[in-house]
Tab-separated table of C-alpha atoms in Angstrom:
chain	number	residue	atom	x	y	z
A	1010	MET	CA	-10.072	-8.775	6.345
A	1011	GLU	CA	-9.371	-12.028	8.067
A	1012	TYR	CA	-11.128	-11.079	11.297
A	1013	VAL	CA	-14.453	-10.453	9.568
A	1014	TYR	CA	-14.837	-13.013	6.811
A	1015	ARG	CA	-15.359	-16.739	7.243
A	1016	GLY	CA	-15.954	-18.960	4.237
A	1017	GLY	CA	-15.674	-16.568	1.307
A	1018	GLU	CA	-17.882	-13.498	1.474
A	1019	LYS	CA	-20.302	-14.741	4.131
A	1020	MET	CA	-20.087	-12.771	7.373
A	1021	GLU	CA	-20.966	-14.396	10.682
A	1022	ASN	CA	-23.168	-12.673	13.235
A	1023	THR	CA	-20.787	-13.775	15.987
A	1024	ILE	CA	-17.009	-13.834	15.622
A	1025	LYS	CA	-15.106	-15.873	18.179
A	1026	LEU	CA	-11.781	-14.179	18.823
A	1027	PRO	CA	-8.551	-16.122	19.433
A	1028	GLU	CA	-7.132	-16.205	22.922
A	1029	PRO	CA	-5.395	-12.919	23.754
A	1030	GLN	CA	-1.621	-12.946	23.954
A	1031	LYS	CA	-0.763	-11.920	27.504
A	1032	GLU	CA	3.011	-12.351	27.331
A	1033	LEU	CA	4.053	-9.202	25.463
A	1034	GLU	CA	7.629	-8.394	26.431
A	1035	PHE	CA	7.331	-4.612	26.546
A	1036	PRO	CA	8.066	-2.884	29.874
A	1037	LEU	CA	5.149	-1.016	31.400
A	1038	MET	CA	7.287	1.995	32.287
A	1039	LYS	CA	8.529	2.196	28.710
A	1040	ALA	CA	4.953	2.055	27.397
A	1041	LEU	CA	4.037	4.946	29.689
A	1042	GLU	CA	7.033	6.921	28.446
A	1043	LYS	CA	6.352	6.245	24.747
A	1044	ARG	CA	2.556	6.670	24.826
A	1045	ARG	CA	1.439	9.158	22.185
A	1046	THR	CA	-1.680	10.192	20.279
A	1047	ILE	CA	-1.269	9.133	16.641
A	1048	ARG	CA	-3.532	10.344	13.836
A	1049	LYS	CA	-1.815	8.832	10.791
A	1050	TRP	CA	-1.947	5.146	9.921
A	1051	SER	CA	-0.871	2.795	7.170
A	1052	ASP	CA	-3.300	0.815	5.014
A	1053	SER	CA	-2.245	-2.434	6.700
A	1054	PRO	CA	-5.313	-4.086	8.287
A	1055	ILE	CA	-5.567	-4.989	11.963
A	1056	THR	CA	-5.244	-8.760	12.291
A	1057	GLU	CA	-7.608	-10.996	14.195
A	1058	GLN	CA	-4.975	-11.599	16.867
A	1059	GLU	CA	-4.267	-7.892	17.263
A	1060	LEU	CA	-7.977	-7.168	17.608
A	1061	SER	CA	-8.284	-9.913	20.217
A	1062	ASN	CA	-5.366	-8.502	22.199
A	1063	LEU	CA	-6.675	-4.950	21.848
A	1064	LEU	CA	-10.167	-5.680	23.153
A	1065	TRP	CA	-8.945	-7.850	26.014
A	1066	ALA	CA	-6.499	-5.109	27.035
A	1067	ALA	CA	-9.333	-2.572	26.891
A	1068	CYS	CA	-11.716	-4.315	29.295
A	1069	GLY	CA	-11.291	-8.074	29.060
A	1070	ILE	CA	-12.122	-10.538	31.810
A	1071	THR	CA	-9.337	-11.269	34.314
A	1072	LYS	CA	-11.423	-13.231	36.821
A	1073	ASN	CA	-14.615	-15.108	35.990
A	1074	LYS	CA	-17.831	-14.356	37.825
A	1075	THR	CA	-19.071	-16.630	40.597
A	1076	LYS	CA	-22.451	-17.177	42.210
A	1077	SER	CA	-21.684	-14.457	44.721
A	1078	ALA	CA	-19.522	-12.000	42.777
A	1079	LYS	CA	-19.229	-10.310	39.403
A	1080	SER	CA	-16.316	-10.919	37.090
A	1081	LYS	CA	-13.239	-8.694	37.174
A	1082	ARG	CA	-11.835	-6.806	34.194
A	1083	THR	CA	-8.598	-5.207	33.098
A	1084	ALA	CA	-10.186	-1.805	33.809
A	1085	PRO	CA	-11.982	-0.814	37.023
A	1086	SER	CA	-15.480	0.667	37.144
A	1087	ALA	CA	-17.558	2.472	39.747
A	1088	CYS	CA	-19.031	-0.083	42.169
A	1089	ASN	CA	-17.880	-2.687	39.617
A	1090	SER	CA	-20.849	-1.652	37.473
A	1091	GLN	CA	-19.053	-2.656	34.260
A	1092	GLU	CA	-21.302	-0.186	32.482
A	1093	ILE	CA	-18.974	0.656	29.599
A	1094	ARG	CA	-19.616	-1.432	26.481
A	1095	VAL	CA	-17.039	-1.387	23.705
A	1096	TYR	CA	-18.304	-1.381	20.127
A	1097	THR	CA	-15.907	-2.088	17.260
A	1098	VAL	CA	-16.553	-0.126	14.080
A	1099	MET	CA	-14.945	-1.123	10.781
A	1100	LYS	CA	-15.653	-1.275	7.060
A	1101	GLN	CA	-17.740	-4.436	7.427
A	1102	GLY	CA	-20.046	-3.107	10.122
A	1103	VAL	CA	-20.584	-2.512	13.830
A	1104	PHE	CA	-19.791	-5.191	16.407
A	1105	LEU	CA	-20.286	-5.330	20.184
A	1106	TYR	CA	-17.465	-6.830	22.226
A	1107	ASP	CA	-18.790	-9.536	24.559
A	1108	GLU	CA	-16.214	-9.658	27.347
A	1109	ASP	CA	-17.566	-12.818	28.973
A	1110	CYS	CA	-17.256	-14.878	25.778
A	1111	HIS	CA	-14.390	-12.868	24.244
A	1112	GLU	CA	-16.205	-12.537	20.948
A	1113	LEU	CA	-17.758	-9.932	18.673
A	1114	LYS	CA	-21.497	-9.804	18.065
A	1115	MET	CA	-22.658	-8.065	14.901
A	1116	ILE	CA	-25.037	-5.144	15.431
A	1117	ASN	CA	-25.335	-4.183	11.768
A	1118	SER	CA	-23.366	-4.357	8.510
A	1119	ILE	CA	-23.207	-0.590	7.922
A	1120	ASP	CA	-19.864	1.195	7.606
A	1121	ILE	CA	-20.223	4.144	10.006
A	1122	ARG	CA	-16.536	4.948	10.491
A	1123	GLU	CA	-16.910	8.477	9.113
A	1124	HIS	CA	-19.320	9.273	11.956
A	1125	ILE	CA	-17.099	8.292	14.906
A	1126	GLY	CA	-15.397	11.684	14.758
A	1127	THR	CA	-15.557	15.008	12.954
A	1128	GLN	CA	-12.206	14.775	11.152
A	1129	LYS	CA	-12.032	13.828	7.460
A	1130	MET	CA	-9.590	11.006	8.236
A	1131	MET	CA	-12.386	8.999	9.879
A	1132	LYS	CA	-13.463	7.468	6.558
A	1133	SER	CA	-10.228	5.505	6.284
A	1134	VAL	CA	-9.459	4.502	9.873
A	1135	PRO	CA	-8.868	0.719	10.117
A	1136	ILE	CA	-10.664	0.271	13.446
A	1137	GLY	CA	-12.846	2.523	15.545
A	1138	LEU	CA	-13.906	1.857	19.127
A	1139	VAL	CA	-17.064	3.443	20.509
A	1140	PHE	CA	-17.342	3.526	24.301
A	1141	VAL	CA	-20.989	3.382	25.348
A	1142	ALA	CA	-22.194	3.731	28.948
A	1143	ASP	CA	-25.210	1.589	29.788
A	1144	LEU	CA	-26.622	3.633	32.665
A	1145	SER	CA	-29.075	0.862	33.573
A	1146	ARG	CA	-26.095	-1.130	34.871
A	1147	MET	CA	-25.081	1.545	37.341
A	1148	LYS	CA	-26.394	0.545	40.755
A	1149	GLY	CA	-25.399	1.257	44.320
A	1150	PRO	CA	-25.641	4.058	46.893
A	1151	LEU	CA	-23.042	6.217	45.140
A	1152	LEU	CA	-24.784	6.054	41.757
A	1153	LYS	CA	-28.334	7.106	42.587
A	1154	ASN	CA	-28.469	10.266	40.483
A	1155	LEU	CA	-27.778	10.929	36.813
A	1156	GLU	CA	-24.960	13.379	37.492
A	1157	ALA	CA	-23.011	10.768	39.474
A	1158	GLN	CA	-23.649	8.137	36.817
A	1159	ARG	CA	-22.379	10.339	34.009
A	1160	PHE	CA	-19.325	11.444	35.966
A	1161	CYS	CA	-18.350	7.859	36.780
A	1162	ALA	CA	-19.009	6.734	33.202
A	1163	TRP	CA	-16.523	9.310	31.901
A	1164	VAL	CA	-13.927	8.278	34.479
A	1165	ASP	CA	-14.406	4.573	33.726
A	1166	THR	CA	-14.056	5.230	30.003
A	1167	GLY	CA	-10.752	6.939	30.734
A	1168	TYR	CA	-9.406	3.761	32.321
A	1169	ILE	CA	-10.355	1.709	29.273
A	1170	SER	CA	-8.989	4.169	26.731
A	1171	GLN	CA	-5.671	4.331	28.591
A	1172	ASN	CA	-5.460	0.536	28.485
A	1173	VAL	CA	-5.879	0.784	24.710
A	1174	TYR	CA	-3.138	3.422	24.546
A	1175	LEU	CA	-0.701	1.246	26.480
A	1176	TYR	CA	-1.435	-1.868	24.420
A	1177	CYS	CA	-1.026	0.072	21.172
A	1178	THR	CA	2.273	1.540	22.354
A	1179	ALA	CA	3.576	-1.912	23.270
A	1180	SER	CA	2.407	-3.377	19.943
A	1181	ASN	CA	3.604	-0.656	17.561
A	1182	LEU	CA	0.076	0.534	16.788
A	1183	GLY	CA	-1.205	4.088	16.658
A	1184	THR	CA	-4.303	5.323	18.475
A	1185	ALA	CA	-6.189	8.513	19.286
A	1186	VAL	CA	-9.159	9.292	21.538
A	1187	LEU	CA	-11.880	11.493	20.050
A	1188	ALA	CA	-14.294	13.666	22.011
A	1189	LEU	CA	-15.705	15.783	19.161
A	1190	ILE	CA	-18.500	13.461	18.072
A	1191	ASN	CA	-21.990	13.908	16.691
A	1192	ARG	CA	-23.361	11.718	19.469
A	1193	GLU	CA	-26.995	12.080	18.474
A	1194	LYS	CA	-26.385	10.886	14.915
A	1195	LEU	CA	-24.043	8.090	15.986
A	1196	HIS	CA	-26.570	6.984	18.607
A	1197	LYS	CA	-29.198	6.559	15.887
A	1198	LEU	CA	-26.842	4.770	13.487
A	1199	MET	CA	-25.940	2.272	16.209
A	1200	ASP	CA	-29.590	1.856	17.234
A	1201	LEU	CA	-28.762	2.382	20.898
A	1202	LYS	CA	-31.323	2.527	23.691
A	1203	GLU	CA	-32.200	5.688	25.600
A	1204	GLU	CA	-30.177	4.606	28.641
A	1205	GLU	CA	-27.107	3.900	26.484
A	1206	LYS	CA	-24.925	6.999	26.178
A	1207	ILE	CA	-21.907	7.457	23.901
A	1208	VAL	CA	-18.953	8.755	25.908
A	1209	LEU	CA	-15.882	8.771	23.637
A	1210	THR	CA	-14.521	7.078	20.538
A	1211	GLN	CA	-11.008	5.828	19.846
A	1212	VAL	CA	-9.330	4.950	16.556
A	1213	VAL	CA	-6.587	2.350	16.041
A	1214	GLY	CA	-4.303	1.455	13.142
A	1215	HIS	CA	-0.787	0.410	12.176
A	1216	LEU	CA	1.763	3.196	12.218
A	1217	ALA	CA	2.420	4.954	8.919
A	1218	GLU	CA	5.870	4.398	7.418
């Protein structure tokens, strides 16, 4: 796949994504009307540009941080905690999306797609997104207890997953959010920390003919 390999078979630890295309001519109201959950995809791979657009739409930077303020993203978060990290899972391994640099950082080279959901189709999904809440990022008077943190993390994940839905609808891609996950096993496979909690996963691919 072009978005993973550079120079033959050698895989880079960091993949710089192309600039996202922000001029898609698809009406927002039409995307809302046409939004659907799709569980069948073609074998056509997701291109580097599509992956760039997808991740930026999910939670990309819309305003850079300053000395006095955090950056802004395409999706809101409680107290602007920006606690949801988006991991990209594909055949070549697991990558963490770095919003500030708009690039992918390799976590490992293990294909764990079959573990991002309980359905048999998981083994062949082109791209899987794993939404992970880093609870250590959640600060502020409204986020003092674990119950509040978890509630807000689920809500914030909903914003991001809906962004993915709308981008996929506008770009003729299919997507589905998954809640039935073996979180404990996936947590170990991704080597996450104790304060990092898996919320949901989402799969993306080209529409089947």
